[in-house]
mmCIF file with all atom_site columns, C-alpha atoms in Angstrom:
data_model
loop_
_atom_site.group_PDB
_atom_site.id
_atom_site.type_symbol
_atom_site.label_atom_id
_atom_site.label_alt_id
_atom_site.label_comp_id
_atom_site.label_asym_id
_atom_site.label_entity_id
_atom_site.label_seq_id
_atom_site.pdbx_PDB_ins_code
_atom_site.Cartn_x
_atom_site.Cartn_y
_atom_site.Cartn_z
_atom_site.occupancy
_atom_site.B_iso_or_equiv
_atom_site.pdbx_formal_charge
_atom_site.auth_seq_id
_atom_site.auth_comp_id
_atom_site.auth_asym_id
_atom_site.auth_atom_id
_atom_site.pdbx_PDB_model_num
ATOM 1   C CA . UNK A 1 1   ? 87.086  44.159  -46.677 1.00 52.00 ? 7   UNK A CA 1
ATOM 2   C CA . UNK A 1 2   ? 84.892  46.325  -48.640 1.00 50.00 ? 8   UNK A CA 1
ATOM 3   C CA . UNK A 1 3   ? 81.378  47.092  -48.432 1.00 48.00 ? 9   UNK A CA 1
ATOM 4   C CA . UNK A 1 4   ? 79.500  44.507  -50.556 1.00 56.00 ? 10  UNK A CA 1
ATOM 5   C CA . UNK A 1 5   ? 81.116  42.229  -48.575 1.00 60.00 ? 11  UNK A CA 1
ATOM 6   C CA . UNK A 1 6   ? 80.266  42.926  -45.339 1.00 49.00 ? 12  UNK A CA 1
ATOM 7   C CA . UNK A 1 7   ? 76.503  43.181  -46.586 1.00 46.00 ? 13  UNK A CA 1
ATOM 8   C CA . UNK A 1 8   ? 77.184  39.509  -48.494 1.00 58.00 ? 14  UNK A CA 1
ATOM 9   C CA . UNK A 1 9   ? 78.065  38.352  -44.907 1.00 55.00 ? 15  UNK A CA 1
ATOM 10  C CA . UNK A 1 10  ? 75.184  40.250  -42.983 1.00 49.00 ? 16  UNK A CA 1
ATOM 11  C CA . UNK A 1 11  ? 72.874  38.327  -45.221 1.00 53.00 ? 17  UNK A CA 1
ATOM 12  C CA . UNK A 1 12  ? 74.366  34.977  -44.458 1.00 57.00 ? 18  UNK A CA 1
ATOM 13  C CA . UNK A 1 13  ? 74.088  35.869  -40.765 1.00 52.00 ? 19  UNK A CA 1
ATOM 14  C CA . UNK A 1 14  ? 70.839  36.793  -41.343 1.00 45.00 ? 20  UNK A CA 1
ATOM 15  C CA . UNK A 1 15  ? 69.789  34.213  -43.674 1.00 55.00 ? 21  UNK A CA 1
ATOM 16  C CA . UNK A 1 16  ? 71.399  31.616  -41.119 1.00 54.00 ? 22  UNK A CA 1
ATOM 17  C CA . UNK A 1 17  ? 69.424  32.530  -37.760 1.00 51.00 ? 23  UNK A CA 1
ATOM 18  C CA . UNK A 1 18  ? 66.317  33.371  -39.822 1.00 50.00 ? 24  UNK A CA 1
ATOM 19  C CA . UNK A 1 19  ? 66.126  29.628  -41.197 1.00 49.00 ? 25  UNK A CA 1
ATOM 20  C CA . UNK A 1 20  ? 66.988  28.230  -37.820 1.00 50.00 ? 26  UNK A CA 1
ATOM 21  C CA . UNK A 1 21  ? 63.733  30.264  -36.298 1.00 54.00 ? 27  UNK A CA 1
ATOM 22  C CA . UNK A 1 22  ? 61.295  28.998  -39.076 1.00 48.00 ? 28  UNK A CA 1
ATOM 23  C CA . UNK A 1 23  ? 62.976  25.519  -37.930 1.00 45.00 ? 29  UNK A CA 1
ATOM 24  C CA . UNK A 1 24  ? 62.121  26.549  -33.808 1.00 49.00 ? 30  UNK A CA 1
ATOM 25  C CA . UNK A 1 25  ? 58.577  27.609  -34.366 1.00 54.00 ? 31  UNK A CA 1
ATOM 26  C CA . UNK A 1 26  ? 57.831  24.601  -37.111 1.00 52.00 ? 32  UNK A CA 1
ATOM 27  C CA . UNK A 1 27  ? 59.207  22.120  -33.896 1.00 48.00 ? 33  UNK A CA 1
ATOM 28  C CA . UNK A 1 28  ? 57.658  24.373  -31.442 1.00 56.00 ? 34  UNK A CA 1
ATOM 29  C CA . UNK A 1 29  ? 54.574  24.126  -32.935 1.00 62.00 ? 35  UNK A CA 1
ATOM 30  C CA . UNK A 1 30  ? 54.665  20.114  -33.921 1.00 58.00 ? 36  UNK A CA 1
ATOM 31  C CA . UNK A 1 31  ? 55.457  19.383  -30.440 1.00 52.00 ? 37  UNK A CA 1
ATOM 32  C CA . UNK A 1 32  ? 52.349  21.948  -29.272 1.00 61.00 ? 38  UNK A CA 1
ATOM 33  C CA . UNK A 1 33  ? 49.888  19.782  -31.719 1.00 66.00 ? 39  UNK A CA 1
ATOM 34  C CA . UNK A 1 34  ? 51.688  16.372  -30.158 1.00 57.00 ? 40  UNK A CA 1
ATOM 35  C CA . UNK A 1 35  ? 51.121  17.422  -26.622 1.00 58.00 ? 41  UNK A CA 1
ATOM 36  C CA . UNK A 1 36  ? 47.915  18.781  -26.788 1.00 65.00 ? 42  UNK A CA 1
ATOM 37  C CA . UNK A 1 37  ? 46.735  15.614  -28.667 1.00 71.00 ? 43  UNK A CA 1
ATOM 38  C CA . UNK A 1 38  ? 48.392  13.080  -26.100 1.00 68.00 ? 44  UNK A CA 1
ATOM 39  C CA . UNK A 1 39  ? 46.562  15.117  -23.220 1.00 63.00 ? 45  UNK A CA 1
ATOM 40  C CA . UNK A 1 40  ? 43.469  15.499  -25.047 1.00 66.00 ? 46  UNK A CA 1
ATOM 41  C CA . UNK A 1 41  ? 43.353  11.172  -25.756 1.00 69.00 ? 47  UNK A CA 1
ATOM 42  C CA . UNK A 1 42  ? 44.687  10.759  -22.208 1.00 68.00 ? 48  UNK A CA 1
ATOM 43  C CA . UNK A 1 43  ? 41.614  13.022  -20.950 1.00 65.00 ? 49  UNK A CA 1
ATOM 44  C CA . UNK A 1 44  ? 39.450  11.136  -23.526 1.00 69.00 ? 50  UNK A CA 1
ATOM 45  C CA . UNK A 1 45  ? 40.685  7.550   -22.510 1.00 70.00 ? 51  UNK A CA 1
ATOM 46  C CA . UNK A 1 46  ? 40.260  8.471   -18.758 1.00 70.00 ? 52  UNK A CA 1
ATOM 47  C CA . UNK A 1 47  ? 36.786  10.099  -19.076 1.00 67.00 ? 53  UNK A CA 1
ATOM 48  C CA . UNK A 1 48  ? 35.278  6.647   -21.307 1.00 71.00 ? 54  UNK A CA 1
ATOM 49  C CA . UNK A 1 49  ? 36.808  4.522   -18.347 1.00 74.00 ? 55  UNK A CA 1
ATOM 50  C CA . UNK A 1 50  ? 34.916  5.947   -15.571 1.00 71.00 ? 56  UNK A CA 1
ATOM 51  C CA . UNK A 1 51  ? 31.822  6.056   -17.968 1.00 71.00 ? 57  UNK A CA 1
ATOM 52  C CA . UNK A 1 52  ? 31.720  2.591   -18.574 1.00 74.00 ? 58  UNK A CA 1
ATOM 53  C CA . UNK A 1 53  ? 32.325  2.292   -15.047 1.00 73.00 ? 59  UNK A CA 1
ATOM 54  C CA . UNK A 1 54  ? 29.250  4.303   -13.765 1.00 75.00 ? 60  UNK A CA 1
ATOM 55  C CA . UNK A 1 55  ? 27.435  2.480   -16.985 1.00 74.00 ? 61  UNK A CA 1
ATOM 56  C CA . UNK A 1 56  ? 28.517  -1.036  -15.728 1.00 75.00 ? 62  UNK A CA 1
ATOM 57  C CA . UNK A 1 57  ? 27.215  0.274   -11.679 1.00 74.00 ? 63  UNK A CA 1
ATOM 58  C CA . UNK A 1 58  ? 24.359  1.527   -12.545 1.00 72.00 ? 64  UNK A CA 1
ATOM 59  C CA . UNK A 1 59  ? 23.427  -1.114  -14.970 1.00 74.00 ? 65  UNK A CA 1
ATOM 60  C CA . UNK A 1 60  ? 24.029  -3.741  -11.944 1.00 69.00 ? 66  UNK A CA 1
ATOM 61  C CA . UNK A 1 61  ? 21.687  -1.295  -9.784  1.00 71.00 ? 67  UNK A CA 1
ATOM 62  C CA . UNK A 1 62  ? 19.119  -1.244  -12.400 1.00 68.00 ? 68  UNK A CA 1
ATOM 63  C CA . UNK A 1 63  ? 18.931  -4.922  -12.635 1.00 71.00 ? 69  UNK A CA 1
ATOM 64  C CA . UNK A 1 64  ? 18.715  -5.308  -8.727  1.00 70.00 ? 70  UNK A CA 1
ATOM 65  C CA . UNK A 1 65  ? 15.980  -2.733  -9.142  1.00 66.00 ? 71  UNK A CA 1
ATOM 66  C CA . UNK A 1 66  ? 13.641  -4.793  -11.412 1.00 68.00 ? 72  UNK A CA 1
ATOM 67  C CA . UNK A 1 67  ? 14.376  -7.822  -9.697  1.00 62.00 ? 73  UNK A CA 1
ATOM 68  C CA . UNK A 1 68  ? 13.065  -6.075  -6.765  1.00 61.00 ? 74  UNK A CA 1
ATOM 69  C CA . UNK A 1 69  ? 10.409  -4.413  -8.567  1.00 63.00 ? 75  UNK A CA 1
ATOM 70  C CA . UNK A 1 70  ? 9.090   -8.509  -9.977  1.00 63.00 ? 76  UNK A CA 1
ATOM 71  C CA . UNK A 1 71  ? 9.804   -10.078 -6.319  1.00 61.00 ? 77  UNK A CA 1
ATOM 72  C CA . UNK A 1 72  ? 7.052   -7.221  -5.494  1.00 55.00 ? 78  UNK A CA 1
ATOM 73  C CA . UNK A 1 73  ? 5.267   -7.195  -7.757  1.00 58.00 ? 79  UNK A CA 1
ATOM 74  C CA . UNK A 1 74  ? 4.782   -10.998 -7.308  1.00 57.00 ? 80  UNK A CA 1
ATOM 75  C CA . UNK A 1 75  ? 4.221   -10.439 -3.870  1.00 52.00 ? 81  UNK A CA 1
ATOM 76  C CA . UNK A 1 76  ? 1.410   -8.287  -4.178  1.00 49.00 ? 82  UNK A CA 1
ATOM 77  C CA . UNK A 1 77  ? -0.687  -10.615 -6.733  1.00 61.00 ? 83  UNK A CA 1
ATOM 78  C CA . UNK A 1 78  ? -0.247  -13.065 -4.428  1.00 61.00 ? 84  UNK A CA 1
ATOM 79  C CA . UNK A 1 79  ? -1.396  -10.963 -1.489  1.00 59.00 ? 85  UNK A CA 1
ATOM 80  C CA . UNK A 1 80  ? -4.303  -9.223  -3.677  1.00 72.00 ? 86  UNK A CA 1
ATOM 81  C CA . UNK A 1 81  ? -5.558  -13.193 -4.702  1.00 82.00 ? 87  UNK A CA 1
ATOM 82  C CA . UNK A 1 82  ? -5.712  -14.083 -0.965  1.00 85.00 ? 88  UNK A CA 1
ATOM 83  C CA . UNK A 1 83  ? -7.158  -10.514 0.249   1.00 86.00 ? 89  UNK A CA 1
ATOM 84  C CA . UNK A 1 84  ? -9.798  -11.256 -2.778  1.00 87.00 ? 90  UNK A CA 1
ATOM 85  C CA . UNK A 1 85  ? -10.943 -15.077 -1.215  1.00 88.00 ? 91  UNK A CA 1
ATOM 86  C CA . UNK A 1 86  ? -11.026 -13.612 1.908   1.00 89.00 ? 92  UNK A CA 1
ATOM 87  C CA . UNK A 1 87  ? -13.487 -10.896 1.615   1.00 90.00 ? 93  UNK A CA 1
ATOM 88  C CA . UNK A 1 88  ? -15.554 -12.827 -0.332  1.00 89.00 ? 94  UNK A CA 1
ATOM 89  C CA . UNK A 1 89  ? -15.751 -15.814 2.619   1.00 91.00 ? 95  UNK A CA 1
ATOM 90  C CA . UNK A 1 90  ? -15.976 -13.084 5.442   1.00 92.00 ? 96  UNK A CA 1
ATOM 91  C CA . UNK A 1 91  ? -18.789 -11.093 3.638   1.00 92.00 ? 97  UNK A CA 1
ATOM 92  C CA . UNK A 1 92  ? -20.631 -14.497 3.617   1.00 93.00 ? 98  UNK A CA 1
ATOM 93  C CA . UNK A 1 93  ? -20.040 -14.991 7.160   1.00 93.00 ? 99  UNK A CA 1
ATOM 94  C CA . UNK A 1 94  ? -21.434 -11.445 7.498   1.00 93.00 ? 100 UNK A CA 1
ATOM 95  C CA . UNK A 1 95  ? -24.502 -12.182 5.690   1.00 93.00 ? 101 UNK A CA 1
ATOM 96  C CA . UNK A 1 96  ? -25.076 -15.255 7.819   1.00 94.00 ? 102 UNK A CA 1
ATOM 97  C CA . UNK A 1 97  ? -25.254 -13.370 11.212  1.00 94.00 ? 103 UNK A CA 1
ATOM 98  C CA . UNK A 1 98  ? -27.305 -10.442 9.704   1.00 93.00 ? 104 UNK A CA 1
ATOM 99  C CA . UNK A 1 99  ? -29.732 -13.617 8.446   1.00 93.00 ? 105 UNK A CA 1
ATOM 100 C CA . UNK A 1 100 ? -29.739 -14.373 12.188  1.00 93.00 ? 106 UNK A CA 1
ATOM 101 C CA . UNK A 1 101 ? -30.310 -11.187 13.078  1.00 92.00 ? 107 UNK A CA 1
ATOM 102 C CA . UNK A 1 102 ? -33.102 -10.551 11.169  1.00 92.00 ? 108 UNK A CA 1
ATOM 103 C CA . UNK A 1 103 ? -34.726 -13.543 12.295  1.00 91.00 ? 109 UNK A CA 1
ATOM 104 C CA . UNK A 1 104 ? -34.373 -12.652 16.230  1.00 89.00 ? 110 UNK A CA 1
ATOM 105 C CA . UNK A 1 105 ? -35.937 -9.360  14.984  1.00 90.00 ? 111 UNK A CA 1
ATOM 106 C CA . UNK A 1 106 ? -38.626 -10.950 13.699  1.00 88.00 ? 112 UNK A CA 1
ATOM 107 C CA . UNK A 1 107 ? -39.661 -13.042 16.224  1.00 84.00 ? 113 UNK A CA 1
ATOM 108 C CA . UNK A 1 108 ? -37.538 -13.267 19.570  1.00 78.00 ? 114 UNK A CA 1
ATOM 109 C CA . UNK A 1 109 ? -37.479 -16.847 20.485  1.00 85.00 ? 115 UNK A CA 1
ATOM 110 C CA . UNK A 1 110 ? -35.042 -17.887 23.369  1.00 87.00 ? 116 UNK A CA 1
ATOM 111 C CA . UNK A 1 111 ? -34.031 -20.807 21.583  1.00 88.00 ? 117 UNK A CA 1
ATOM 112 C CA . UNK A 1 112 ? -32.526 -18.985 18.931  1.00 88.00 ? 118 UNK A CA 1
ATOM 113 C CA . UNK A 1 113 ? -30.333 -16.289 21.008  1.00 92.00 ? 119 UNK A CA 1
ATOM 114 C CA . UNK A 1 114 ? -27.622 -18.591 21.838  1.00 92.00 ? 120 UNK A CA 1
ATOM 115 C CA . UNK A 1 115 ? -27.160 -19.967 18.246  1.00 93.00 ? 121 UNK A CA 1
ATOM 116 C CA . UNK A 1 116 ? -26.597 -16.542 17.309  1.00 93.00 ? 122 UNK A CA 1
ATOM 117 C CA . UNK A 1 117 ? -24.381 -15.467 20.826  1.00 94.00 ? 123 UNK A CA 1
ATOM 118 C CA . UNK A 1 118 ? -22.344 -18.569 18.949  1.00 95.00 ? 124 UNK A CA 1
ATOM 119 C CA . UNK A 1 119 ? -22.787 -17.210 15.248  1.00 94.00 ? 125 UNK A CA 1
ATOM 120 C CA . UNK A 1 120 ? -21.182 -13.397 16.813  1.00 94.00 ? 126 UNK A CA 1
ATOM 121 C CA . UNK A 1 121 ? -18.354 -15.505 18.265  1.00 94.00 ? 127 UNK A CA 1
ATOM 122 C CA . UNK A 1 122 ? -17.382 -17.299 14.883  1.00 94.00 ? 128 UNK A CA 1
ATOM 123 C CA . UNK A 1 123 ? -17.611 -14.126 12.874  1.00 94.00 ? 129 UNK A CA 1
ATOM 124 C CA . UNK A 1 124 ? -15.342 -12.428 15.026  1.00 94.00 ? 130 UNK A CA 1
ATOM 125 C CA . UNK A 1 125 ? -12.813 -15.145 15.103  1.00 94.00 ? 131 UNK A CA 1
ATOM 126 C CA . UNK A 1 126 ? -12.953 -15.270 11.113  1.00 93.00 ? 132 UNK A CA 1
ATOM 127 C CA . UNK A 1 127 ? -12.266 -11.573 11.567  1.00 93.00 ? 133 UNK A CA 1
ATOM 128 C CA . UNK A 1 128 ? -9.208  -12.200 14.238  1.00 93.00 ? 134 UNK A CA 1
ATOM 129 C CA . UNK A 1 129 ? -7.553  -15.065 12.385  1.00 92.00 ? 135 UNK A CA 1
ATOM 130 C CA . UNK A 1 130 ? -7.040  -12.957 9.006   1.00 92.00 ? 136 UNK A CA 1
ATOM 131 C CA . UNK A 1 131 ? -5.906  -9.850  10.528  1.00 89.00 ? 137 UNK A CA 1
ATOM 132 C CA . UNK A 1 132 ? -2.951  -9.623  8.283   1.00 89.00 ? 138 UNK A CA 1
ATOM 133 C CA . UNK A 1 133 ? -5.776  -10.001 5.474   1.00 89.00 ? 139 UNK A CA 1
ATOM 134 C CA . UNK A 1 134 ? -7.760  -7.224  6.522   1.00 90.00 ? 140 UNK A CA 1
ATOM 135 C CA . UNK A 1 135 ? -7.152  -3.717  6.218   1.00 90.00 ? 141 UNK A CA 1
ATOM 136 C CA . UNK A 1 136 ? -6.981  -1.427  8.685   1.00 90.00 ? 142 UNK A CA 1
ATOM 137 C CA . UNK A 1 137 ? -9.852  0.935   7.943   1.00 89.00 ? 143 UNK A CA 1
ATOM 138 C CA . UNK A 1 138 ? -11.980 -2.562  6.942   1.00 91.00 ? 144 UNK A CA 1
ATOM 139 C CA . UNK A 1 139 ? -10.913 -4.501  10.561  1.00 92.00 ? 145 UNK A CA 1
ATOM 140 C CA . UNK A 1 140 ? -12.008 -1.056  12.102  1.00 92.00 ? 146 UNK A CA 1
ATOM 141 C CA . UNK A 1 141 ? -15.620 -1.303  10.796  1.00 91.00 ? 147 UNK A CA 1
ATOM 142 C CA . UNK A 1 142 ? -16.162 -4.916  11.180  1.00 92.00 ? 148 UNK A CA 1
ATOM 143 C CA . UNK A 1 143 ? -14.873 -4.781  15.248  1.00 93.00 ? 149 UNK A CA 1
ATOM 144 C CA . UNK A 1 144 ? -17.824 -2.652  15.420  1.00 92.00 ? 150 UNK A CA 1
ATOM 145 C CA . UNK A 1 145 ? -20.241 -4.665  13.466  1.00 92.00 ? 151 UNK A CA 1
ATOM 146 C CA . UNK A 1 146 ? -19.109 -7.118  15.960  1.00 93.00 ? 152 UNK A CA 1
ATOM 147 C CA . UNK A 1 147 ? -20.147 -4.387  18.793  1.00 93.00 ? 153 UNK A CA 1
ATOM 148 C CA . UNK A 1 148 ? -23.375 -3.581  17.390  1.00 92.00 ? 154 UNK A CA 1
ATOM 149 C CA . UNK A 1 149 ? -24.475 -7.807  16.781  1.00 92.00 ? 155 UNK A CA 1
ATOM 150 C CA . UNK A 1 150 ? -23.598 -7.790  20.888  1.00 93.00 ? 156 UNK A CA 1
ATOM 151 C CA . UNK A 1 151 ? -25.591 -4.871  21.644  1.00 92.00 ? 157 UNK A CA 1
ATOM 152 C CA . UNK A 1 152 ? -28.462 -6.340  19.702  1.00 92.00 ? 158 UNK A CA 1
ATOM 153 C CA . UNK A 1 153 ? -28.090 -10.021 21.298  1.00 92.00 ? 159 UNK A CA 1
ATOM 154 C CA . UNK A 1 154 ? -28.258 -7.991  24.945  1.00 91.00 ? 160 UNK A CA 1
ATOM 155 C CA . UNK A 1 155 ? -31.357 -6.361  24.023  1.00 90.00 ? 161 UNK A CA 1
ATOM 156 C CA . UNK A 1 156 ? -33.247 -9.221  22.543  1.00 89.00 ? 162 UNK A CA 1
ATOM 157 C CA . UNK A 1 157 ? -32.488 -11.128 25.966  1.00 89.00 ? 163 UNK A CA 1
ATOM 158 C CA . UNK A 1 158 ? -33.803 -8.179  28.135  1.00 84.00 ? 164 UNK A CA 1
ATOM 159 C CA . UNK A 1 159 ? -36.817 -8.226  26.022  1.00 82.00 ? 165 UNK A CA 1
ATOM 160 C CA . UNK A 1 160 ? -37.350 -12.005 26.482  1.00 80.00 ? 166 UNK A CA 1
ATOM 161 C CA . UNK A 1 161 ? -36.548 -11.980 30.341  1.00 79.00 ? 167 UNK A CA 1
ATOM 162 C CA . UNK A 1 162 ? -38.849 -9.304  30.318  1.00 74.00 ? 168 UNK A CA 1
ATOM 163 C CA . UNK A 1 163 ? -41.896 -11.164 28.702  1.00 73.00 ? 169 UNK A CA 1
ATOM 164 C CA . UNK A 1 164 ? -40.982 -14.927 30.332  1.00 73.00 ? 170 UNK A CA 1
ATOM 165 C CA . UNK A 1 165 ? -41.638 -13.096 33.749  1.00 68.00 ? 171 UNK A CA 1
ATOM 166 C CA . UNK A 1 166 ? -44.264 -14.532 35.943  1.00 65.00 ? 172 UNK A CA 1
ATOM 167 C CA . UNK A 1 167 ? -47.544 -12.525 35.991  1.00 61.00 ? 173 UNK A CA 1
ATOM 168 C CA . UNK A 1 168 ? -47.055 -11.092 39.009  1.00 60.00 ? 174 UNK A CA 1
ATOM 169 C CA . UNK A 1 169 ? -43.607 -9.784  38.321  1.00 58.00 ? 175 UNK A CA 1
ATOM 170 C CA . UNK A 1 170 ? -44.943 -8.301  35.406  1.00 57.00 ? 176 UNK A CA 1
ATOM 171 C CA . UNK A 1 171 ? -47.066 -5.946  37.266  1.00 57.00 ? 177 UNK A CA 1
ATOM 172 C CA . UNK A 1 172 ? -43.837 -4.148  37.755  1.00 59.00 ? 178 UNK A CA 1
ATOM 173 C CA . UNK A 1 173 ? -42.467 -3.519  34.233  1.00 60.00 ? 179 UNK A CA 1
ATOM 174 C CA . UNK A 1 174 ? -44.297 -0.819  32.582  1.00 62.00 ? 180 UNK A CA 1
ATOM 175 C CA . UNK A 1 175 ? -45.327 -1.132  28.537  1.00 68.00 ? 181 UNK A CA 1
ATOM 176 C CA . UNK A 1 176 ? -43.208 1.875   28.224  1.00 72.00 ? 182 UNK A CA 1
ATOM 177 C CA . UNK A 1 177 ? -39.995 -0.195  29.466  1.00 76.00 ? 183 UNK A CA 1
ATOM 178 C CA . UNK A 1 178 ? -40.493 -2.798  27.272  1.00 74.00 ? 184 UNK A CA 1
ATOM 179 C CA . UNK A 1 179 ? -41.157 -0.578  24.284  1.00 81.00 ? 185 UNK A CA 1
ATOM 180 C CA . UNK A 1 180 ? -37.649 0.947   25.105  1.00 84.00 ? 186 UNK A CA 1
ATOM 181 C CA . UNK A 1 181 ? -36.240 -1.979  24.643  1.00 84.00 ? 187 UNK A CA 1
ATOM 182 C CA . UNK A 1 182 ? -38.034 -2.643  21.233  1.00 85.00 ? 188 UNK A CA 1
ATOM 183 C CA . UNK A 1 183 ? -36.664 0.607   20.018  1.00 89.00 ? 189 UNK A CA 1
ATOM 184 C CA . UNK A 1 184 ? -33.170 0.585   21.253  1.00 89.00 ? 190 UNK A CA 1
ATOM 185 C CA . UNK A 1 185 ? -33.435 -2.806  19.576  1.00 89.00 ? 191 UNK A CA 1
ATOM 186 C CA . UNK A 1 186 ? -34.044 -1.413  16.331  1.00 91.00 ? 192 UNK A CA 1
ATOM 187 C CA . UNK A 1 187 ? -31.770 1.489   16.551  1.00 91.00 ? 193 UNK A CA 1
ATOM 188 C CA . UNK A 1 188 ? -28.972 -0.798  17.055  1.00 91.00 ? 194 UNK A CA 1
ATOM 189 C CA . UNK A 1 189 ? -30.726 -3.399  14.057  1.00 89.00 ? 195 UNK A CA 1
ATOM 190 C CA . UNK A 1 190 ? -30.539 -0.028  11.937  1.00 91.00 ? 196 UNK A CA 1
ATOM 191 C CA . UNK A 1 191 ? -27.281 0.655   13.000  1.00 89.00 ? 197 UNK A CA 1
ATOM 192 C CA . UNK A 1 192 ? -25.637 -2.974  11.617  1.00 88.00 ? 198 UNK A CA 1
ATOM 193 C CA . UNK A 1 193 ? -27.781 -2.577  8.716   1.00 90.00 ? 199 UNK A CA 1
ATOM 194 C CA . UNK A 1 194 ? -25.982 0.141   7.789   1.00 90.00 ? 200 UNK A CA 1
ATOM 195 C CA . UNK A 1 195 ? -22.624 -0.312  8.852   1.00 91.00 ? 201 UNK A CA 1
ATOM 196 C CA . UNK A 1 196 ? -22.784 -3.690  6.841   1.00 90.00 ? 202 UNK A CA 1
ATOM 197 C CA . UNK A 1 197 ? -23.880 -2.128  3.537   1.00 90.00 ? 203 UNK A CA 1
ATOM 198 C CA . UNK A 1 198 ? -20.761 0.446   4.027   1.00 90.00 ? 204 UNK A CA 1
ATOM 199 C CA . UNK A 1 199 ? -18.000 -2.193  4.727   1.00 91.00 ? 205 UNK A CA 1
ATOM 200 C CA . UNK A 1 200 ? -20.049 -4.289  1.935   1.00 89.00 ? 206 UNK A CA 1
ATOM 201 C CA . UNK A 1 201 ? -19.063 -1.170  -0.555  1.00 89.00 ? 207 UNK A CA 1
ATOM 202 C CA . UNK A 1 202 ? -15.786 -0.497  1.103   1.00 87.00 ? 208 UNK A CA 1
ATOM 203 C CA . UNK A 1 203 ? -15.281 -4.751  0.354   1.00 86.00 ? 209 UNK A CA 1
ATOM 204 C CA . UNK A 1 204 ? -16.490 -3.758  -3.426  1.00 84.00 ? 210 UNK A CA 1
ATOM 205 C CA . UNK A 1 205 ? -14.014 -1.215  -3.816  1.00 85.00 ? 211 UNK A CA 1
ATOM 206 C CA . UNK A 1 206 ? -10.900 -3.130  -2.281  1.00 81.00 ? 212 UNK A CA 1
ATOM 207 C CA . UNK A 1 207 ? -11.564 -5.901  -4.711  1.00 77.00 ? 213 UNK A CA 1
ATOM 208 C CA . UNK A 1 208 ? -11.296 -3.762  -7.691  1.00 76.00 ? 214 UNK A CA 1
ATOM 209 C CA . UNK A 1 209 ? -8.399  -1.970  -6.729  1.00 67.00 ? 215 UNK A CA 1
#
């Protein structure tokens, strides 16, 4: 065989395996773009599912939420409308045994101590029988309201034992003690005066919200 034909043949060879690589690398790289796109959609299709599943859960926790958030918010109006027509009878009741009060002041007639000994006991039921009403700070205030109306009923009753006395008996009591009396009554007048005015405002400021 001569020369020019073993290079005719070399070329075949080498014509032959070179077409069958551009064949490899064109399948090779088909089959790279196939796989990488059935992975990538797999990844995709997987990744939407569990999205629409934490959409669909937290879409069924969101509508809990505002159900919970209306059943509340319900509540509360309800609870604020009551609260409201309760302060508003209670401060009336309030005014009624500070009337009272103001009258004893004035003039201390026995007949008019027990009416109010029975005025103290209503308000203070009113105040026990709506407990769930009042708030805490509020039912704090009015218990000792309630204090300072007793305190004030005690003294105008030592003041009126002391001046129904017999003559006699009088002899023994001292202006001074009975002037003690008087001021210890108005102390504790001043003191309900005041504490009334404060849960009045405190009242004021609860109804507004």
């Amino acid at each position: 065989m001569e020369f020019s034909e073993y290079l005719k043949l070399l070329g075949a060879i080498l014509t032959s395996v070179g077409g069958a690589t551009v064949v490899i690398i064109a399948l090779s790289k088909w089959f790279g773009d196939f796989l990488s796109k059935r992975l990538l959609d797999n990844y995709n299709n997987k990744h939407k599912t569990e999205l629409e599943g934490i959409k669909i859960k937290y879409q069924g926790e969101l509508e809990k939420t505002k159900t919970d958030l209306e059943k509340a918010k319900s509540q509360f109006i309800r609870y604020s409308e009551k609260q409201f027509d309760l302060y508003n009878d209670l401060w009336k009741v309030l005014l009624y045994t500070k009337h009272q009060a103001d009258e004893l002041w004035a003039s201390a007639i026995p007949e008019k101590i027990p009416a109010f000994g029975e005025q103290i006991k209503l308000t203070r039921d009113a105040i026990d029988d709506n407990l769930l009403l009042i708030e805490e700070e509020h039912y704090d205030k009015l218990i000792e309201l309630i204090t300072q109306f007793d305190q004030f009923q005690f003294g105008k009753i030592k003041l009126v034992e002391i001046r129904s006395k017999p003559l006699e008996e009088r002899e023994n009591i001292t202006t001074e003690q009975a002037k003690r009396t008087i001021n210890q009554n108005k102390r504790t007048k001043e003191n309900f005066d005041n504490l009334l005015m404060e849960i009045g405002q405190s009242f004021r400021n609860q109804i507004k919200g």
